[in-house]
CSV table of N, CA and C and ligand atoms in Angstrom, one decimal:
chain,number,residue,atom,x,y,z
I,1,UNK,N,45.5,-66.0,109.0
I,1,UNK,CA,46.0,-67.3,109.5
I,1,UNK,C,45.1,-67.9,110.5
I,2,UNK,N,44.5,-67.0,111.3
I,2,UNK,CA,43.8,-67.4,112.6
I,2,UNK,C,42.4,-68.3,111.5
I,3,UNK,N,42.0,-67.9,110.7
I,3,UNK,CA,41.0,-68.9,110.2
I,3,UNK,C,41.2,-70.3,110.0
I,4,UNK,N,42.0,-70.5,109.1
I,4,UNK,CA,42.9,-71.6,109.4
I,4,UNK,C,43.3,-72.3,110.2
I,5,UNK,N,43.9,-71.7,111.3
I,5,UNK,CA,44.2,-72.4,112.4
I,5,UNK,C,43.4,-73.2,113.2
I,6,UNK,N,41.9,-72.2,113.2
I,6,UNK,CA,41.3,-72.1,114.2
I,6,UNK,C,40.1,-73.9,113.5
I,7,UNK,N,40.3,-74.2,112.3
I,7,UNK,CA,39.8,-75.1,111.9
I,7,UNK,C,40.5,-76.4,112.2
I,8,UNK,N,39.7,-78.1,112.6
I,8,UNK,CA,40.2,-78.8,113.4
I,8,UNK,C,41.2,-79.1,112.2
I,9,UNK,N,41.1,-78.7,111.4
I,9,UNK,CA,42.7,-79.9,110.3
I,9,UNK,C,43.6,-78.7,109.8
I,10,UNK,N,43.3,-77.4,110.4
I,10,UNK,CA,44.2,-76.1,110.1
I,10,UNK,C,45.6,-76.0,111.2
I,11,UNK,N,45.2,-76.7,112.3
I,11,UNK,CA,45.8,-76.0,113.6
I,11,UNK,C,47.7,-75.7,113.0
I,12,UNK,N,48.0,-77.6,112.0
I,12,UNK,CA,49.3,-77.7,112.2
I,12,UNK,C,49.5,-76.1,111.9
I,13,UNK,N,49.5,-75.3,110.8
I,13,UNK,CA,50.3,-74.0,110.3
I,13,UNK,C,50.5,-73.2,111.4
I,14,UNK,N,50.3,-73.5,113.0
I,14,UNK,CA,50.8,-72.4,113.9
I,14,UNK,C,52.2,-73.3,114.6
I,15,UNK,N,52.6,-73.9,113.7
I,15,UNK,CA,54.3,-74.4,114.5
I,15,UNK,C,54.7,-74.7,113.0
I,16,UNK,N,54.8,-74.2,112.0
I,16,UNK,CA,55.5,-73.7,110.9
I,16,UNK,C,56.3,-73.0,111.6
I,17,UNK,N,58.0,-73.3,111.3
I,17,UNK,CA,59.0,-72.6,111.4
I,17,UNK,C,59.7,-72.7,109.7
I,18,UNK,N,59.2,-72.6,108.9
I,18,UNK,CA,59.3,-72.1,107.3
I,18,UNK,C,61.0,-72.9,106.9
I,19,UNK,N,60.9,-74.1,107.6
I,19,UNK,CA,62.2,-74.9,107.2
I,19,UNK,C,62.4,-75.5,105.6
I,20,UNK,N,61.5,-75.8,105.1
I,20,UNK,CA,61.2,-76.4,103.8
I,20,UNK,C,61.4,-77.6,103.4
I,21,UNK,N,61.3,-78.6,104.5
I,21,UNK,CA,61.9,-80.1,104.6
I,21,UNK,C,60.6,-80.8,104.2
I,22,UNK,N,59.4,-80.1,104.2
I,22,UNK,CA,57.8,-80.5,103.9
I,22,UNK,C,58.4,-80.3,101.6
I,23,UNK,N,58.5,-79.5,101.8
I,23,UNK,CA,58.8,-78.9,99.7
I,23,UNK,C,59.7,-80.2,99.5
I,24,UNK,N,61.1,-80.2,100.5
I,24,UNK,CA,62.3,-81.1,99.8
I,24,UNK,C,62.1,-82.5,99.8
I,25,UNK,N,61.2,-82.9,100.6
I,25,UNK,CA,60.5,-84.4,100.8
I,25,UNK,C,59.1,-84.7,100.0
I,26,UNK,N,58.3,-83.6,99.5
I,26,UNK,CA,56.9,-83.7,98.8
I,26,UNK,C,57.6,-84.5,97.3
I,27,UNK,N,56.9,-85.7,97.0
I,27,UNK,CA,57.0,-86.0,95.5
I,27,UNK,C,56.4,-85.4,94.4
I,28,UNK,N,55.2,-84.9,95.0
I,28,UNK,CA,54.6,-84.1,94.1
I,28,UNK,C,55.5,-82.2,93.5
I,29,UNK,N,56.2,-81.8,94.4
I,29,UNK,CA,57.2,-80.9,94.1
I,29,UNK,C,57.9,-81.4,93.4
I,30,UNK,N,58.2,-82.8,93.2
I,30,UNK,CA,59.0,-83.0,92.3
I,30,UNK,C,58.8,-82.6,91.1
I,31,UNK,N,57.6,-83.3,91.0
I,31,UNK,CA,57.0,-83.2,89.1
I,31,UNK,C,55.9,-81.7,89.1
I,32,UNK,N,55.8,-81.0,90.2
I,32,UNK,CA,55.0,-80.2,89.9
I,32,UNK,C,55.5,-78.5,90.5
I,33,UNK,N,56.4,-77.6,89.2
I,33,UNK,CA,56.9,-76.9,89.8
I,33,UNK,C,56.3,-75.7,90.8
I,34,UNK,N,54.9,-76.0,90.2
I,34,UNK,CA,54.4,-75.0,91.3
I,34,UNK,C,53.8,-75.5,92.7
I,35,UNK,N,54.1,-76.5,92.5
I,35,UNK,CA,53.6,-77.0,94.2
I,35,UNK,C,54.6,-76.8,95.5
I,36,UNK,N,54.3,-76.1,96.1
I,36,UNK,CA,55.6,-75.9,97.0
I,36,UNK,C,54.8,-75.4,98.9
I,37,UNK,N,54.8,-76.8,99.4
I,37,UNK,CA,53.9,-77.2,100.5
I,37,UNK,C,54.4,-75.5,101.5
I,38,UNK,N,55.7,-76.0,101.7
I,38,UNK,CA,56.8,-74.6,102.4
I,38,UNK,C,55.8,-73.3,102.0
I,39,UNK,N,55.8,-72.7,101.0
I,39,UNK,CA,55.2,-71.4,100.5
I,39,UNK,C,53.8,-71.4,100.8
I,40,UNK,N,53.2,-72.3,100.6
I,40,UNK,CA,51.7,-72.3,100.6
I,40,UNK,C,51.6,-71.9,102.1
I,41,UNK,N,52.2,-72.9,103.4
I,41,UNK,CA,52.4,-72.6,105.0
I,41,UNK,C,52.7,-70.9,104.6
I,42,UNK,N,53.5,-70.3,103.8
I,42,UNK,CA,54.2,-68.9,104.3
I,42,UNK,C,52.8,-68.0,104.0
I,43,UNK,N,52.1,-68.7,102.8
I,43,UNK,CA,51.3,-67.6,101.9
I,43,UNK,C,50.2,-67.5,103.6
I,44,UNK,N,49.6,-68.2,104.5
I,44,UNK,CA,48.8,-68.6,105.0
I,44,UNK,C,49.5,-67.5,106.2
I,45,UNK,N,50.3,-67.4,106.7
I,45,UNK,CA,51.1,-67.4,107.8
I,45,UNK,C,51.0,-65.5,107.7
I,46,UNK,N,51.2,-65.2,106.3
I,46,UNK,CA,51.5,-64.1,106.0
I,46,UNK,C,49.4,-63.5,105.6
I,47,UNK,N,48.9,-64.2,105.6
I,47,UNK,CA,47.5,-63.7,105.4
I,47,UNK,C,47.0,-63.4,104.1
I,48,UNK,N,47.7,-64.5,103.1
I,48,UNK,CA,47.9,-63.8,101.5
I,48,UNK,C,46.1,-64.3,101.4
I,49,UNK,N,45.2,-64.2,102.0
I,49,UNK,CA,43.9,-65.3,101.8
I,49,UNK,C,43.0,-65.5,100.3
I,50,UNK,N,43.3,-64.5,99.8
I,50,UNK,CA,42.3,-64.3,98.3
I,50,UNK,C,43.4,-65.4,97.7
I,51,UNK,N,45.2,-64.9,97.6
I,51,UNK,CA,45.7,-66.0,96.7
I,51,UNK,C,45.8,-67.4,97.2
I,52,UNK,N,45.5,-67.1,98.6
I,52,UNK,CA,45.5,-69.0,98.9
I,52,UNK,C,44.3,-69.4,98.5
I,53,UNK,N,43.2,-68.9,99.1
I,53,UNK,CA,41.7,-69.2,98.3
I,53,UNK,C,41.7,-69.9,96.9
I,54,UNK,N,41.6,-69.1,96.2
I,54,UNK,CA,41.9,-68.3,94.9
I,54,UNK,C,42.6,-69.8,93.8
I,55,UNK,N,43.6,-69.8,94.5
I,55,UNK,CA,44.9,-70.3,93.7
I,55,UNK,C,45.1,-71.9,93.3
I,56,UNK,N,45.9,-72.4,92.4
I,56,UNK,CA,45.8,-73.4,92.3
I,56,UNK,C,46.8,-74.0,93.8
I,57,UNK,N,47.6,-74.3,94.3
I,57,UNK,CA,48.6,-74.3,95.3
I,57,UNK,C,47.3,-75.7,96.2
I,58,UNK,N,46.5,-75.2,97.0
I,58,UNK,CA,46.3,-76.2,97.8
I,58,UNK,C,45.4,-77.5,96.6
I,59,UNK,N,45.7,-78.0,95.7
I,59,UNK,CA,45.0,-78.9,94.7
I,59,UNK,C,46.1,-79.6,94.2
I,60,UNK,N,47.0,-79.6,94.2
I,60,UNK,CA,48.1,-80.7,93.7
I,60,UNK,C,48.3,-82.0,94.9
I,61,UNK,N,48.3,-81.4,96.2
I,61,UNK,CA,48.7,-82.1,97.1
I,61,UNK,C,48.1,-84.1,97.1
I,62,UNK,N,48.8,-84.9,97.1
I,62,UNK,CA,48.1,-86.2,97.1
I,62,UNK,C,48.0,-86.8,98.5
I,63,UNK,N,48.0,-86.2,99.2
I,63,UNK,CA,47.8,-86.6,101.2
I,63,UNK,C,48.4,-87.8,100.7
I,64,UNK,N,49.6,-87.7,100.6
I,64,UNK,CA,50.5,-88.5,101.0
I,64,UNK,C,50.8,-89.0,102.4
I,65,UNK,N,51.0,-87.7,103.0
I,65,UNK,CA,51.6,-87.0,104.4
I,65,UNK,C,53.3,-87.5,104.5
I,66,UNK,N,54.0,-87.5,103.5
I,66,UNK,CA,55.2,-87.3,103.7
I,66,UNK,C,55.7,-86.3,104.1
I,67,UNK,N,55.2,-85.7,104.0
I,67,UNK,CA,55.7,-84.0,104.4
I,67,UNK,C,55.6,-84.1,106.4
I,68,UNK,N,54.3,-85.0,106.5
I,68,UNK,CA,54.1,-84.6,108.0
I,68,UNK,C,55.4,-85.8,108.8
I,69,UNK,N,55.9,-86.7,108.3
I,69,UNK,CA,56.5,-87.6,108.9
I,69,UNK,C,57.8,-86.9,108.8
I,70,UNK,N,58.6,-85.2,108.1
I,70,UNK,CA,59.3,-85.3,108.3
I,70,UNK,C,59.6,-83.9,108.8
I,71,UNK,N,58.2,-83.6,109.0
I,71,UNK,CA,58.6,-82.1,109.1
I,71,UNK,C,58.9,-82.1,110.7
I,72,UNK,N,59.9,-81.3,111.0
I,72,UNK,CA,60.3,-81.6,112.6
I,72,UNK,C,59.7,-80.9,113.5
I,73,UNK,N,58.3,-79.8,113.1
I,73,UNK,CA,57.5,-78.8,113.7
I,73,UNK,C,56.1,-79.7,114.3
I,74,UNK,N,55.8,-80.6,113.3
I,74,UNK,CA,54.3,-82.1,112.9
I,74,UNK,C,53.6,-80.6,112.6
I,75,UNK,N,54.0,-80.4,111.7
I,75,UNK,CA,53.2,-78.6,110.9
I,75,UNK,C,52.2,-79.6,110.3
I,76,UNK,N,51.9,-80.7,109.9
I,76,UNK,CA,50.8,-81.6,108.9
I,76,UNK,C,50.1,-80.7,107.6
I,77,UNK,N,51.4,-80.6,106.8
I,77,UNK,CA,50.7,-79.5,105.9
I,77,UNK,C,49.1,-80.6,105.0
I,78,UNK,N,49.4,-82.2,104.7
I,78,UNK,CA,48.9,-82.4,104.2
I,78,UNK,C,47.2,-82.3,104.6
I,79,UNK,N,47.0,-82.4,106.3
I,79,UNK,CA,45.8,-81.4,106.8
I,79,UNK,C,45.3,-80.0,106.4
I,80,UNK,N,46.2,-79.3,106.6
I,80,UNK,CA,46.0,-78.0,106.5
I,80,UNK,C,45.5,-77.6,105.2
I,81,UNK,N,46.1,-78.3,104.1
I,81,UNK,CA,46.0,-78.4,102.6
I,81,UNK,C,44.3,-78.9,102.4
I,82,UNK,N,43.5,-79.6,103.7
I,82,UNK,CA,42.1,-80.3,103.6
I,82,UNK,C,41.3,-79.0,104.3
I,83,UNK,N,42.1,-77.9,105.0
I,83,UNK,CA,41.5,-77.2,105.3
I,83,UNK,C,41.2,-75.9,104.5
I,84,UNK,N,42.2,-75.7,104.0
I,84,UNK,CA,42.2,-74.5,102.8
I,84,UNK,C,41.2,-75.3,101.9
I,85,UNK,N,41.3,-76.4,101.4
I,85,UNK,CA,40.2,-76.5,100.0
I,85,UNK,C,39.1,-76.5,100.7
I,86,UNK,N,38.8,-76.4,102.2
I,86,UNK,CA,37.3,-76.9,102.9
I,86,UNK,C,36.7,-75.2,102.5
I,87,UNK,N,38.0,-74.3,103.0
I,87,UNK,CA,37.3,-72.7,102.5
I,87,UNK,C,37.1,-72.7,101.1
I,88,UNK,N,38.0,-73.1,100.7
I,88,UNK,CA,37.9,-72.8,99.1
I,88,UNK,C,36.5,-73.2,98.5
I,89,UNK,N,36.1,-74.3,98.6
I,89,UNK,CA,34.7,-74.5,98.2
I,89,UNK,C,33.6,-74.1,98.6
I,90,UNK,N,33.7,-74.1,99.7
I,90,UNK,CA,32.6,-72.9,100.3
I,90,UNK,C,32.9,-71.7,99.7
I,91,UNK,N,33.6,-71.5,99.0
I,91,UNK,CA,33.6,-69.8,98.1
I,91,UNK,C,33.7,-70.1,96.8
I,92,UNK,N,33.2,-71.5,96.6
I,92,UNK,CA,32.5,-71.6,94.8
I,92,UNK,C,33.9,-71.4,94.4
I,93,UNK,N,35.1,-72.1,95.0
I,93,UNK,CA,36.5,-72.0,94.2
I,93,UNK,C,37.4,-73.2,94.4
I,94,UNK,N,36.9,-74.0,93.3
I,94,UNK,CA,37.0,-75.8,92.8
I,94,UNK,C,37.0,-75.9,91.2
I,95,UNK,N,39.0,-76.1,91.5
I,95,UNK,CA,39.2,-76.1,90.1
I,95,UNK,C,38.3,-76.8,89.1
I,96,UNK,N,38.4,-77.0,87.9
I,96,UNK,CA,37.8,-77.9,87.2
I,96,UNK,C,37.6,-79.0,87.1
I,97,UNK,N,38.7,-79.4,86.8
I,97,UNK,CA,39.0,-81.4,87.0
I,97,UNK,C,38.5,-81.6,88.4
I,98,UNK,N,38.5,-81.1,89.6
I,98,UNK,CA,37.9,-81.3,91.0
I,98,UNK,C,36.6,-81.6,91.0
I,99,UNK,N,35.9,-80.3,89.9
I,99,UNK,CA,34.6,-80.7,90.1
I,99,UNK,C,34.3,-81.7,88.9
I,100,UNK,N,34.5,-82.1,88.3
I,100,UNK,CA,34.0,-82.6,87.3
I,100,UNK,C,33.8,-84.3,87.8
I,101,UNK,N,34.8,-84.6,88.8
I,101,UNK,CA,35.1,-85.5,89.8
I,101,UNK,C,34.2,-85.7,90.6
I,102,UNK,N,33.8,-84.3,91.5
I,102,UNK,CA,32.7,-84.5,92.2
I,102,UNK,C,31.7,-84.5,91.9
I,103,UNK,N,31.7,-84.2,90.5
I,103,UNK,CA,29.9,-84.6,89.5
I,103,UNK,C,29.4,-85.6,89.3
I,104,UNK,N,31.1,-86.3,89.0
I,104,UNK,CA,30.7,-87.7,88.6
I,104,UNK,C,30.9,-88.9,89.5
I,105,UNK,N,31.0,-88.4,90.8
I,105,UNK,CA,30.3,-89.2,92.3
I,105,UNK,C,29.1,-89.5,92.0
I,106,UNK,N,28.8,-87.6,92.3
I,106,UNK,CA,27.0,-87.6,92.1
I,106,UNK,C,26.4,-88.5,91.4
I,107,UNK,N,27.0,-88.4,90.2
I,107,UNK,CA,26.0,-89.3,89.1
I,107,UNK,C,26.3,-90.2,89.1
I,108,UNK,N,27.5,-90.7,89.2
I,108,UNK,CA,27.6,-92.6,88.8
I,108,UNK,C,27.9,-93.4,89.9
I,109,UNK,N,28.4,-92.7,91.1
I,109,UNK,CA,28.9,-93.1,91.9
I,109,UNK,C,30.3,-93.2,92.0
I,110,UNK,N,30.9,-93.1,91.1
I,110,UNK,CA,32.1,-93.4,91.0
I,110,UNK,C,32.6,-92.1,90.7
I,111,UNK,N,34.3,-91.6,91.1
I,111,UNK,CA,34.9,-90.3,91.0
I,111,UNK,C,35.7,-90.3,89.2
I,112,UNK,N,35.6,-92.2,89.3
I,112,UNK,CA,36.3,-91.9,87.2
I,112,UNK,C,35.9,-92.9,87.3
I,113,UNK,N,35.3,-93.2,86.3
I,113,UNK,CA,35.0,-93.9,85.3
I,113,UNK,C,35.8,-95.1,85.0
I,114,UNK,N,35.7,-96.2,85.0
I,114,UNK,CA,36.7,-97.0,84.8
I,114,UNK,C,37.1,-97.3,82.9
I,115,UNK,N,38.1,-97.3,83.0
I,115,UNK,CA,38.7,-97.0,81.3
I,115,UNK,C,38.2,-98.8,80.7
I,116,UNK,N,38.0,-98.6,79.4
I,116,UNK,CA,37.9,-99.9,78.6
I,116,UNK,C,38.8,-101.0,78.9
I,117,UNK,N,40.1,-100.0,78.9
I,117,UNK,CA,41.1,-101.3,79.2
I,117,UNK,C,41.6,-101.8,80.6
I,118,UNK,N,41.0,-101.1,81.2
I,118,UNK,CA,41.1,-101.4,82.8
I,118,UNK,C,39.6,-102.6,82.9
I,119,UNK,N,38.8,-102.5,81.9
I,119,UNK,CA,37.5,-103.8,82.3
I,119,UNK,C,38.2,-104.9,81.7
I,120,UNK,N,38.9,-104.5,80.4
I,120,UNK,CA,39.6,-105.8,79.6
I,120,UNK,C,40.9,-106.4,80.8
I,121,UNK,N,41.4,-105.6,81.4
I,121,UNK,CA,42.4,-105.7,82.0
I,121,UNK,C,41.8,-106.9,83.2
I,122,UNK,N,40.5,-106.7,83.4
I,122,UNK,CA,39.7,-107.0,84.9
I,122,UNK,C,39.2,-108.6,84.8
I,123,UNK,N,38.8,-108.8,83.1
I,123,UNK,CA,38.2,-110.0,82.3
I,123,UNK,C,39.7,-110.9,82.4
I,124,UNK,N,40.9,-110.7,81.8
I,124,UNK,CA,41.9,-111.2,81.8
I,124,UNK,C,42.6,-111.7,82.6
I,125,UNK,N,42.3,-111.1,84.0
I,125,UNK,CA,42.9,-111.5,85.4
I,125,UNK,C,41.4,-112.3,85.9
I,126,UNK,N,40.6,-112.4,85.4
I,126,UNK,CA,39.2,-113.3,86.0
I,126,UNK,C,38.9,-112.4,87.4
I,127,UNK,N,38.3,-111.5,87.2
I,127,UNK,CA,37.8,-110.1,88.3
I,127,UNK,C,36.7,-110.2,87.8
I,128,UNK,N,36.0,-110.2,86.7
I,128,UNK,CA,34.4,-110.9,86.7
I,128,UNK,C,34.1,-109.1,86.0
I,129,UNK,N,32.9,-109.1,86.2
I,129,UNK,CA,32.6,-107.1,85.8
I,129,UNK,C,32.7,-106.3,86.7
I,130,UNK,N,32.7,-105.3,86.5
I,130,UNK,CA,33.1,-104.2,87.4
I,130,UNK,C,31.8,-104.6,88.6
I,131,UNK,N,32.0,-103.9,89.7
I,131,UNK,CA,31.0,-104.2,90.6
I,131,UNK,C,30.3,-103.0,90.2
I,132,UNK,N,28.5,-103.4,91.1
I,132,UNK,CA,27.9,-102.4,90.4
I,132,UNK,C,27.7,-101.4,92.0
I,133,UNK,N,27.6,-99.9,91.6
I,133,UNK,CA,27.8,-99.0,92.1
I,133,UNK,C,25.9,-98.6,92.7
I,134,UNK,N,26.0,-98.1,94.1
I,134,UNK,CA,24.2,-98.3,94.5
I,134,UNK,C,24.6,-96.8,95.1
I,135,UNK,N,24.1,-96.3,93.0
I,135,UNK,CA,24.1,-94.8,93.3
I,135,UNK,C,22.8,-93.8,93.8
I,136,UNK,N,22.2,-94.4,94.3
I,136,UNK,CA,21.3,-93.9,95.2
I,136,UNK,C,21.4,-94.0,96.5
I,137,UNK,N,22.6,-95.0,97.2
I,137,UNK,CA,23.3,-94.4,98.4
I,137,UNK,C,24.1,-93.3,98.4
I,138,UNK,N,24.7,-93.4,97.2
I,138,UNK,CA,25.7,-92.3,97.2
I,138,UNK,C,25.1,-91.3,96.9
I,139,UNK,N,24.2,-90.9,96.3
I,139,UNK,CA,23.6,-89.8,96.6
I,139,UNK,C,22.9,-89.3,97.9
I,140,UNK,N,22.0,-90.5,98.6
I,140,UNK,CA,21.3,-90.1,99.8
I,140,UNK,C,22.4,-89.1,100.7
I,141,UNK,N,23.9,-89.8,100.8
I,141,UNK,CA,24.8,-89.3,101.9
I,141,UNK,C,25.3,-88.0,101.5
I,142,UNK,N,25.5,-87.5,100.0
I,142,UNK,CA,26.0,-86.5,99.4
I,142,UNK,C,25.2,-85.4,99.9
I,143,UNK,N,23.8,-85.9,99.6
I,143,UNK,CA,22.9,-85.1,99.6
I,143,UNK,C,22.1,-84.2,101.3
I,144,UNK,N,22.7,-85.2,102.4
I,144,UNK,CA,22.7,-85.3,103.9
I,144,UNK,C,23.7,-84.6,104.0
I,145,UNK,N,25.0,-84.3,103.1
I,145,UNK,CA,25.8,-83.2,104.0
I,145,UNK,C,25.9,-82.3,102.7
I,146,UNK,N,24.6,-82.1,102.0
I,146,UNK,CA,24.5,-80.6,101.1
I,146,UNK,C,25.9,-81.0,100.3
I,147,UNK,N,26.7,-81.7,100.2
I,147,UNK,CA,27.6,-81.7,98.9
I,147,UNK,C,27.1,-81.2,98.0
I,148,UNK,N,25.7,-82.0,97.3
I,148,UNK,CA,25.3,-82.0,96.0
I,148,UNK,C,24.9,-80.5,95.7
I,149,UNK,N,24.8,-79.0,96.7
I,149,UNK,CA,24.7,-77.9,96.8
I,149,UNK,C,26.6,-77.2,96.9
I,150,UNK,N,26.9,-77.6,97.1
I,150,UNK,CA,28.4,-77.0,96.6
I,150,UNK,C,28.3,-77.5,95.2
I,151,UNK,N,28.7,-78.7,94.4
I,151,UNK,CA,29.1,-78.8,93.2
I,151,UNK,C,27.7,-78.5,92.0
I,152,UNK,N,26.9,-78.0,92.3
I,152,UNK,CA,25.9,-77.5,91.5
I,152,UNK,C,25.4,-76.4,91.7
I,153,UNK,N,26.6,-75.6,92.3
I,153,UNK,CA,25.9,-74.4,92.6
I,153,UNK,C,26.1,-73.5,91.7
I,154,UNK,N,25.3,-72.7,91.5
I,154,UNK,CA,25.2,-71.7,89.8
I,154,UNK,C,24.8,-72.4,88.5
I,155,UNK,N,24.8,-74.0,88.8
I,155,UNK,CA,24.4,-74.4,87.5
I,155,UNK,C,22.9,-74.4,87.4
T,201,LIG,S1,58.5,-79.0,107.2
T,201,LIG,FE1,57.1,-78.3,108.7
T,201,LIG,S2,58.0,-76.5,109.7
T,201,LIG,FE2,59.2,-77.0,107.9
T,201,LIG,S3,58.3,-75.6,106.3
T,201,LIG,FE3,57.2,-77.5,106.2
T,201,LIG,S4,55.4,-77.4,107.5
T,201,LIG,FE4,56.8,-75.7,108.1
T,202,LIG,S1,50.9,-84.7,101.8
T,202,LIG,FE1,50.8,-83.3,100.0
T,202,LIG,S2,52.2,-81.7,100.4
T,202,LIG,FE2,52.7,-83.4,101.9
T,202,LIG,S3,54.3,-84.6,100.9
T,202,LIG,FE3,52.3,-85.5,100.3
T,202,LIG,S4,51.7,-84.5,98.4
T,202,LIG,FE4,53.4,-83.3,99.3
């Protein structure tokens, strides 16, 4: 736990009192039965670190921060949840869809792609063409905090 903690967006998980008002208010718990903010705080708390690491649990979360507006501890799981993926990548453990996202920063600038019918959509409302993307900034900065060495590593 103390790793966690000890990280500036880890601290909330040391005033976890395991009430579950973070799970009962997350929307994403709704539709997502394995997401359960409550557990992930216990797995951390209890030192489970390979399956917090490891696991899918801290990758559903959409930093909403509903959870922190109602948790009565300010436990901020939706931080804590930026802290666990901050370990997790540093141990080459970024689900799929995550990286494939952060590949396609690298390369196009953009994290998706904009769909056909979202350009037709853009023509119809008079939004003109997509704007263009100056992906050689976005790489300068990627590349200034070694991003581009986490999501290509081993390839
Ligand atoms: S609402 Fe706060 S105190 Fe309660 S389980 Fe969630 S993080 Fe812990
Ligand atoms: S910040 Fe994450 S864990 Fe908290 S309510 Fe929003 S989606 Fe759920």
């Amino acid at each position: 736990m103390n790793e966690v903690a000890n990280t500036p967006r880890g601290r909330g998980v040391l005033a976890c009192i395991q009430c579950g008002r973070c799970t009962s208010s997350c929307l994403v718990a709704r539709a997502v039965e394995e997401h359960n903010p409550r557990k992930l705080m216990e797995m951390i708390i209890l030192g489970l670190r390979s399956e917090v690491i490891a696991g899918p649990l801290p990758w559903h979360c959409l930093s909403c921060f509903t959870c922190l507006d109602r948790c009565p501890q300010g436990g901020d799981v939706g931080e804590v949840v930026f802290a666990i993926r901050n370990l997790a990548v540093r141990e080459g453990n970024i689900p799929k869809g995550i990286l494939d996202q952060a590949r396609s920063l690298f390369e196009t600038g953009r994290v998706v792609t904009p769909s056909r019918t979202a350009l037709i959509q853009r023509e119809k409302y008079g939004l003109g063409k997509e704007p263009m993307v100056d992906v050689e900034a976005v790489q300068k900065i990627l590349r200034k905090t070694s991003f581009d060495k986490l999501i290509y590593r081993g390839s």
